[in-house]
PDB file of C-alpha atoms and ligand atoms in Angstrom:
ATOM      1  CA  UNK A   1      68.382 325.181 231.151  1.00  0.00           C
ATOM      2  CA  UNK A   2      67.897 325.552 234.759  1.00  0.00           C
ATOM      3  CA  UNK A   3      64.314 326.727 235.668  1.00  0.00           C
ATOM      4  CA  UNK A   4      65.151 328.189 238.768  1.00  0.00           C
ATOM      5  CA  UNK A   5      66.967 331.013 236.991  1.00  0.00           C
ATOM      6  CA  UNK A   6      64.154 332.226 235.305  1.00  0.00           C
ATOM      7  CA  UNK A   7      62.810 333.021 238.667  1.00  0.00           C
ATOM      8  CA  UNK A   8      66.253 334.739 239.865  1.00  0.00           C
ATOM      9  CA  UNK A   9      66.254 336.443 237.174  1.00  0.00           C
ATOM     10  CA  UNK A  10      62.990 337.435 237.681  1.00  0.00           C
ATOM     11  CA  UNK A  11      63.765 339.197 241.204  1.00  0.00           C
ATOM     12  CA  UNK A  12      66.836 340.413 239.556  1.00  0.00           C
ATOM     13  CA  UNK A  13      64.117 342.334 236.697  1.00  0.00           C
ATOM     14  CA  UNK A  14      62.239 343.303 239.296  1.00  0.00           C
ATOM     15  CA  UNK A  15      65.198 345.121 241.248  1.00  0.00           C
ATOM     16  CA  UNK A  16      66.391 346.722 238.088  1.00  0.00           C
ATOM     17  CA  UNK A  17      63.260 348.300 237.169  1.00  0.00           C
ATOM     18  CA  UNK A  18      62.294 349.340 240.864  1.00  0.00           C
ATOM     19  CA  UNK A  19      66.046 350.891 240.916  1.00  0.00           C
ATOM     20  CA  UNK A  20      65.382 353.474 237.837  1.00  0.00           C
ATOM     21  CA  UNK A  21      61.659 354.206 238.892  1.00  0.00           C
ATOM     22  CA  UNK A  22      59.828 353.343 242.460  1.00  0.00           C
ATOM     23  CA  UNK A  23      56.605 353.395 239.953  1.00  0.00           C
ATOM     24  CA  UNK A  24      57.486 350.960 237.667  1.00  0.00           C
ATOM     25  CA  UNK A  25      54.657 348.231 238.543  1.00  0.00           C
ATOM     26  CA  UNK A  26      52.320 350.547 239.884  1.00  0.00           C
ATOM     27  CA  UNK A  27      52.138 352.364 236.334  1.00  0.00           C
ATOM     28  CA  UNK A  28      52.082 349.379 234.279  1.00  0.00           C
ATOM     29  CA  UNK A  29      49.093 348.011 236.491  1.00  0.00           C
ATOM     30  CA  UNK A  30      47.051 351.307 235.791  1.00  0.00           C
ATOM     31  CA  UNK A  31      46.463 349.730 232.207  1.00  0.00           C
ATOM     32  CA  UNK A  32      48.050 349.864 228.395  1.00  0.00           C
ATOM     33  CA  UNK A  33      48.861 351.952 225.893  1.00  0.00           C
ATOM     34  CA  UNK A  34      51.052 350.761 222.815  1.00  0.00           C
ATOM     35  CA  UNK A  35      50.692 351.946 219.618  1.00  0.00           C
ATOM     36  CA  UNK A  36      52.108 348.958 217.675  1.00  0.00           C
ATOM     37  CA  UNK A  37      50.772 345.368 217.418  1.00  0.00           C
ATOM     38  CA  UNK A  38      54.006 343.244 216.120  1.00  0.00           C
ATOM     39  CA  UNK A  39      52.755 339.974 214.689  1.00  0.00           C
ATOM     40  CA  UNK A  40      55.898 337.384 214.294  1.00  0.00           C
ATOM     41  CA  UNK A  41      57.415 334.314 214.638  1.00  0.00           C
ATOM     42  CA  UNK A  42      57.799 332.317 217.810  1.00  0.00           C
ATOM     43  CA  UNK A  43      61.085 331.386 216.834  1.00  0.00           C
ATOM     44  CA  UNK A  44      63.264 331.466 220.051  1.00  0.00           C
ATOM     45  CA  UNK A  45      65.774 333.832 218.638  1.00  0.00           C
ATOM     46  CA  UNK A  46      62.924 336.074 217.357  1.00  0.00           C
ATOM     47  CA  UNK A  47      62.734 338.029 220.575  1.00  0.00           C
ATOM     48  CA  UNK A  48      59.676 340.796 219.716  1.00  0.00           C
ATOM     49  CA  UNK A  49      60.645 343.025 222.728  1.00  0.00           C
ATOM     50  CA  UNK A  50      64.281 342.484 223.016  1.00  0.00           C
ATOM     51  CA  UNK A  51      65.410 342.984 219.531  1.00  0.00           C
ATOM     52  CA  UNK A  52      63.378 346.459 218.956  1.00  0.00           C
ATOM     53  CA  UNK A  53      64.670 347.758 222.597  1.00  0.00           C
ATOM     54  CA  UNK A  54      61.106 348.801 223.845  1.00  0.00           C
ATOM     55  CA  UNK A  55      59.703 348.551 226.926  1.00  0.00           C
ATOM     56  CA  UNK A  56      56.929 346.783 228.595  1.00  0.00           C
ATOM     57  CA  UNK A  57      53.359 348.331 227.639  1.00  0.00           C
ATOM     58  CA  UNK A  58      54.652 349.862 224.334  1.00  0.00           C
ATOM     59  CA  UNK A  59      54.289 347.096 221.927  1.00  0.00           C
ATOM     60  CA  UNK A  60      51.074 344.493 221.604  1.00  0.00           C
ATOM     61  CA  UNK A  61      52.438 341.290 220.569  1.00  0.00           C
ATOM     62  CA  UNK A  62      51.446 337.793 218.647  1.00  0.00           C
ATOM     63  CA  UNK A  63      53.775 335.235 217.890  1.00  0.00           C
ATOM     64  CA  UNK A  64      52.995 332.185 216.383  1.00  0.00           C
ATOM     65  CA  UNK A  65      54.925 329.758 213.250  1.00  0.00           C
ATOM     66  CA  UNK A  66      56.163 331.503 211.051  1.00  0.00           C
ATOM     67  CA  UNK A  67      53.868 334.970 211.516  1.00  0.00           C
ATOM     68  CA  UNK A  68      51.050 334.008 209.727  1.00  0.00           C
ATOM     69  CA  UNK A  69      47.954 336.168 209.217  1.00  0.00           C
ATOM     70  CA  UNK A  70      45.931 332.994 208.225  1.00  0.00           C
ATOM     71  CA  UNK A  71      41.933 334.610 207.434  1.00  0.00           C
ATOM     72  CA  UNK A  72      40.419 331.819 209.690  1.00  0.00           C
ATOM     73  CA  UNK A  73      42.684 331.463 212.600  1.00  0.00           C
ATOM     74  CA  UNK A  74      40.663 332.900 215.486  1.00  0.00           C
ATOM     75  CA  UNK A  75      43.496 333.784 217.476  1.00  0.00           C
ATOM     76  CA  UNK A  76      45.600 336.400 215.196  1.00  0.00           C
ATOM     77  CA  UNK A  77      42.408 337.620 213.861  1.00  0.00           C
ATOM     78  CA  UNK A  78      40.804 338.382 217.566  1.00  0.00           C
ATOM     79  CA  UNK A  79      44.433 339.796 218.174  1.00  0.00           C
ATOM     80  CA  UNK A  80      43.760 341.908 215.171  1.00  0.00           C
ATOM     81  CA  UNK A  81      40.625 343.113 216.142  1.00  0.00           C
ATOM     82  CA  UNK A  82      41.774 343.717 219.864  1.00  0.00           C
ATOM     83  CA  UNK A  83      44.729 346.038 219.043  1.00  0.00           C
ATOM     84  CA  UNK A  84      43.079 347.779 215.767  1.00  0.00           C
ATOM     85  CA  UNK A  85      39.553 348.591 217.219  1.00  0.00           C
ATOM     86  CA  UNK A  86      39.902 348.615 220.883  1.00  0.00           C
ATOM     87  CA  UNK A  87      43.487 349.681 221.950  1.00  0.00           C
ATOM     88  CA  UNK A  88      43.617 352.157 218.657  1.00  0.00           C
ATOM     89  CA  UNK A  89      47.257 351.073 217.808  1.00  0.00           C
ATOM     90  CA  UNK A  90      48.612 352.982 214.790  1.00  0.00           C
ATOM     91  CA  UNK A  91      50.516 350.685 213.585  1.00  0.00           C
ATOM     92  CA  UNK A  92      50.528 346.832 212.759  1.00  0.00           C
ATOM     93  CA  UNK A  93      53.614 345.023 212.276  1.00  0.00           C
ATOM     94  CA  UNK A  94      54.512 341.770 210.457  1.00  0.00           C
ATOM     95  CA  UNK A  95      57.908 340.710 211.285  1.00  0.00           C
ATOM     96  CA  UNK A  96      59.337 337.349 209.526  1.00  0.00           C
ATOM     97  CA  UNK A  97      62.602 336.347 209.465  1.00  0.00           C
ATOM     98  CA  UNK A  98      65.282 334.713 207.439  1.00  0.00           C
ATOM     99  CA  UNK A  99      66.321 331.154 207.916  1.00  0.00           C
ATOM    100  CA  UNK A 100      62.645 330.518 209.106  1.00  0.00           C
ATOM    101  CA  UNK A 101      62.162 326.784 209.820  1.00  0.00           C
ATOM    102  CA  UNK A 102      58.208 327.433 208.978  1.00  0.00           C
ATOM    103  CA  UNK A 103      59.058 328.377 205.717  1.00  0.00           C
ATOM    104  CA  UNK A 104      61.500 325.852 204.968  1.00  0.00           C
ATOM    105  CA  UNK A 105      59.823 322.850 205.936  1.00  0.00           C
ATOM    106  CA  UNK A 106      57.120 324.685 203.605  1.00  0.00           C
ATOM    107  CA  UNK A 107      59.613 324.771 200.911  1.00  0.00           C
ATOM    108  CA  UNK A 108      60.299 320.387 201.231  1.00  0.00           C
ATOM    109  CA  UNK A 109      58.110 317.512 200.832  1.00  0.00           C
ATOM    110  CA  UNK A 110      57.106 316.630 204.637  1.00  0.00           C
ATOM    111  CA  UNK A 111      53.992 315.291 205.963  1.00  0.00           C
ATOM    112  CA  UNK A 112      54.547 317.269 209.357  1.00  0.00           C
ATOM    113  CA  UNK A 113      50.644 316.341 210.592  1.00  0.00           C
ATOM    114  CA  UNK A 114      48.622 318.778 212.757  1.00  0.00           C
ATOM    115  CA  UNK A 115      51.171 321.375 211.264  1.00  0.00           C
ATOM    116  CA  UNK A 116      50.365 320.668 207.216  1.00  0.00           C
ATOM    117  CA  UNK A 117      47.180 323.265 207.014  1.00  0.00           C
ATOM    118  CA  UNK A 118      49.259 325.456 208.880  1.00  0.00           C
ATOM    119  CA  UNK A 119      52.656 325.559 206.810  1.00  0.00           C
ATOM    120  CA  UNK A 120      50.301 325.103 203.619  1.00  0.00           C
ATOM    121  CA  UNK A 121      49.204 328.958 204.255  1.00  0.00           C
ATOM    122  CA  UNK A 122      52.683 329.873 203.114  1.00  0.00           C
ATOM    123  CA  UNK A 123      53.099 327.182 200.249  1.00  0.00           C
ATOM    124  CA  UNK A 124      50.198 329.111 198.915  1.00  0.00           C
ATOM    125  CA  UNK A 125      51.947 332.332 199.063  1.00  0.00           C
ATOM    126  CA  UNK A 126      54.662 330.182 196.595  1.00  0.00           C
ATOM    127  CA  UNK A 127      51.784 329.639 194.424  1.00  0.00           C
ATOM    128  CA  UNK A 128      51.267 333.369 194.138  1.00  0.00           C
ATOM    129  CA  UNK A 129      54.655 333.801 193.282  1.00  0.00           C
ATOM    130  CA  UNK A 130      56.003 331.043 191.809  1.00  0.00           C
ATOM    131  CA  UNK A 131      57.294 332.949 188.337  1.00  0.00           C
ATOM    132  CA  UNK A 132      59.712 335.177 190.427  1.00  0.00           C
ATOM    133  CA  UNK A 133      60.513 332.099 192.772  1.00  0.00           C
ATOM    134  CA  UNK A 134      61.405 329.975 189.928  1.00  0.00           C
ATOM    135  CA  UNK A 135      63.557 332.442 188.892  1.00  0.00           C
ATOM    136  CA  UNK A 136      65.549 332.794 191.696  1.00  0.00           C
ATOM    137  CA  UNK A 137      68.228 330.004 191.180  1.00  0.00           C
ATOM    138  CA  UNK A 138      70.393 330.477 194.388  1.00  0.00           C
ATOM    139  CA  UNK A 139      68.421 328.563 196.910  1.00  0.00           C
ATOM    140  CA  UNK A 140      69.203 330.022 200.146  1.00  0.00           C
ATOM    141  CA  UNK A 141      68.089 333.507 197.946  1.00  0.00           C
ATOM    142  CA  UNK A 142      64.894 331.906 196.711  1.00  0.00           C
ATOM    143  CA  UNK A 143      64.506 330.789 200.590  1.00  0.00           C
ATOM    144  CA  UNK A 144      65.274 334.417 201.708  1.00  0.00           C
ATOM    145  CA  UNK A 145      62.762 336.016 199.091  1.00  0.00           C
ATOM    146  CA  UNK A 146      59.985 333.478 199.936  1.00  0.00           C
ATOM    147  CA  UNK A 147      60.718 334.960 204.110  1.00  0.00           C
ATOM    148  CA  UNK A 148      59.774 338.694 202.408  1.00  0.00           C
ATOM    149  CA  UNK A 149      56.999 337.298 200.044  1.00  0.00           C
ATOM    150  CA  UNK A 150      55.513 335.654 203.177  1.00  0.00           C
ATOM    151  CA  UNK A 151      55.368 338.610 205.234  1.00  0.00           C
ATOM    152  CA  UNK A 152      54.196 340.938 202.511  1.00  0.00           C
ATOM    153  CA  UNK A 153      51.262 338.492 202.302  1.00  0.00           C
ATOM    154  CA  UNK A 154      50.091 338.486 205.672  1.00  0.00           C
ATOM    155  CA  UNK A 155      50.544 342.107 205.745  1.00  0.00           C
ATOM    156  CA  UNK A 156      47.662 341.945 202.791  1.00  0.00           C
ATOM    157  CA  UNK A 157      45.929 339.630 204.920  1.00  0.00           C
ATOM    158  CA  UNK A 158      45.372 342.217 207.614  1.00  0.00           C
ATOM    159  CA  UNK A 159      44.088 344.550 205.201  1.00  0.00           C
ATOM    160  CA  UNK A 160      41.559 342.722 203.953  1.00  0.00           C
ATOM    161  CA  UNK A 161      39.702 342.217 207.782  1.00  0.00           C
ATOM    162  CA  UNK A 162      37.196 345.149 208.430  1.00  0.00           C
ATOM    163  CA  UNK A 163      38.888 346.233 211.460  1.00  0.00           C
ATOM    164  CA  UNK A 164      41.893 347.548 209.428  1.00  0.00           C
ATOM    165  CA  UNK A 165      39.896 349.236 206.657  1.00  0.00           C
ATOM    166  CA  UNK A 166      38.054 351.054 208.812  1.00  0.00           C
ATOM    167  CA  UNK A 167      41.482 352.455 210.622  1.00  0.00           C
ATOM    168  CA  UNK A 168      42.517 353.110 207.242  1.00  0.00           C
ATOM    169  CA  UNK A 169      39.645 355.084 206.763  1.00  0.00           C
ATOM    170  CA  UNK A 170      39.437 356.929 209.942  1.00  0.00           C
ATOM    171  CA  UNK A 171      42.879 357.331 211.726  1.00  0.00           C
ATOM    172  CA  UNK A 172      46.715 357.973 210.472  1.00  0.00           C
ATOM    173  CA  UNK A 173      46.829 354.258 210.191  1.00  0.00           C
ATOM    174  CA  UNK A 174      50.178 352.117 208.763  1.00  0.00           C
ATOM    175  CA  UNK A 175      50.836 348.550 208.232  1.00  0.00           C
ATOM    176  CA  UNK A 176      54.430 347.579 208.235  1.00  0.00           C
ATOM    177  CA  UNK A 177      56.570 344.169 206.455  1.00  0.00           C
ATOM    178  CA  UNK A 178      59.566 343.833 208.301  1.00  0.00           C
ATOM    179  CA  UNK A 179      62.215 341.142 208.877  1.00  0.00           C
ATOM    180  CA  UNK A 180      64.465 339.896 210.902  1.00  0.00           C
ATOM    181  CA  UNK A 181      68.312 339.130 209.344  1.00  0.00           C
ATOM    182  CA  UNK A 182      69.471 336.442 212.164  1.00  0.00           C
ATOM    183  CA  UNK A 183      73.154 336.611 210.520  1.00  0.00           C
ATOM    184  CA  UNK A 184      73.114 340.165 211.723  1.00  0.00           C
ATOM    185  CA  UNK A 185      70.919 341.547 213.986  1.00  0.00           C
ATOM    186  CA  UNK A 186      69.453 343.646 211.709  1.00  0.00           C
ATOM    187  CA  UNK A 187      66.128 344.799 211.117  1.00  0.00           C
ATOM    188  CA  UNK A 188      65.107 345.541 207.992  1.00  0.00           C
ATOM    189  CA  UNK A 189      61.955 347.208 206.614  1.00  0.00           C
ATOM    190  CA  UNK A 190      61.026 345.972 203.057  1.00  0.00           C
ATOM    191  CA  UNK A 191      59.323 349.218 202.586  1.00  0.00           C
ATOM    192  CA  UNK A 192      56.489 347.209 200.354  1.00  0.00           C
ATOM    193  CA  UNK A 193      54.542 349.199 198.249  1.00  0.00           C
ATOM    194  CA  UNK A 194      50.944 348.221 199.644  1.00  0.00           C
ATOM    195  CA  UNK A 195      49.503 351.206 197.089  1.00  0.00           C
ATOM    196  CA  UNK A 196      50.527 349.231 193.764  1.00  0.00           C
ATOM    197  CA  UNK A 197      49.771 346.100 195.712  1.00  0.00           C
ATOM    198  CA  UNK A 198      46.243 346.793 197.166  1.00  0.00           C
ATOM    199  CA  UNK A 199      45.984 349.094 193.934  1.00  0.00           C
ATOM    200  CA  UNK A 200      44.887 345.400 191.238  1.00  0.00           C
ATOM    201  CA  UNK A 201      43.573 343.313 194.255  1.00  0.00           C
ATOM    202  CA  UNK A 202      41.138 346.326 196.569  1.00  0.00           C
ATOM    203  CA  UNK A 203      38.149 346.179 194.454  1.00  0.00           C
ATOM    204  CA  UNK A 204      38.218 341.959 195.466  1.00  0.00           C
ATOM    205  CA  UNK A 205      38.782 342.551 199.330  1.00  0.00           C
ATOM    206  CA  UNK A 206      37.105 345.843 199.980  1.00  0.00           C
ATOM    207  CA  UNK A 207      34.450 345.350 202.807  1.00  0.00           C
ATOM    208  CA  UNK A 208      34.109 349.261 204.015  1.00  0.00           C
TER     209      UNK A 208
HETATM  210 CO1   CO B   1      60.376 331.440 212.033  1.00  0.00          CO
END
């Protein structure tokens, strides 16, 4: 890939926007506004903005391997905070996706270094569900179900951090599982049922 195109392309953006509305730049330097944080994947066909057609200033975003909501990683959880507490966002978002390499180099034997604590976040989330994994014979299916398991996970993840409970408590306040069907285009929303989840694990996590 040629660099320089990025920066045509860039002027090109620039013209575009300027074309529809002489305002553009001067609105989106007044400040921002979104009402979603979208946590997912940096995968490089995972585009956050792109694939859910919004525009600039709607949508807070973190990407990182694999969308994990690890409790100790300082930068997700300052993200967290950020969106949640300051911006108000009334929604949170994690978006995986299937045929994630993150979760299928979590799914072999391989001593990948620096990354190993990282991808071992979601080989615990196998752990946790290993009965209905070991069920699954078909193993681009098992791989598939692991993609949803893994998001629904970090989704509980973010509701156990204080910032989230206390939106819970006082603001119409969501948090979403979503993926990402590369074979399509599609997204889907796994519509998980955080009530029956957070109903057997709450009294561990609550902090409010
Ligand atoms: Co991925």
């Amino acid at each position: 890939m040629d660099l320089s195109r990025i920066f045509r392309n860039n002027q090109e953006w620039i013209a575009e926007k300027l074309k529809t509305d002489a305002d553009f730049f001067k609105n989106l330097s007044q400040g921002q506004n979104p009402n979603v944080l979208y946590i997912g994947c940096s995968d490089s066909r995972v585009t956050a903005e792109e694939l859910m057609g919004t525009q600039p200033g709607e949508v807070f975003v973190h990407r990182n391997i694999a969308n994990m909501v690890p409790n100790t990683d300082l930068s997700v959880m300052s993200v967290i905070t950020y969106a949640v507490t300051h911006l108000k966002v009334n929604h949170v978002v994690v978006c995986g996706h299937y045929y994630c390499n993150g979760v299928k180099l979590a799914m072999a034997s391989a001593d990948m270094g620096v990354l190993n604590p990282w991808l071992r976040n979601i080989r615990d989330v196998f752990r946790l569900h290993k009965a209905e994994l070991d069920a699954i014979v078909d193993e681009e299916a098992k791989y598939k179900r692991l993609v949803e398991l893994n998001v629904q996970e970090q989704c509980v993840n973010i509701i156990k951090t204080s910032d989230v409970q206390k939106a819970y408590k006082d603001r119409e306040f969501t948090v979403h599982g979503w993926v990402f069907d590369i074979h399509t285009g599609e997204l889907i929303d796994l519509k998980i049922d955080f009530d029956k989840i957070l109903n057997e694990i709450m009294e561990i996590y609550r902090i409010i």
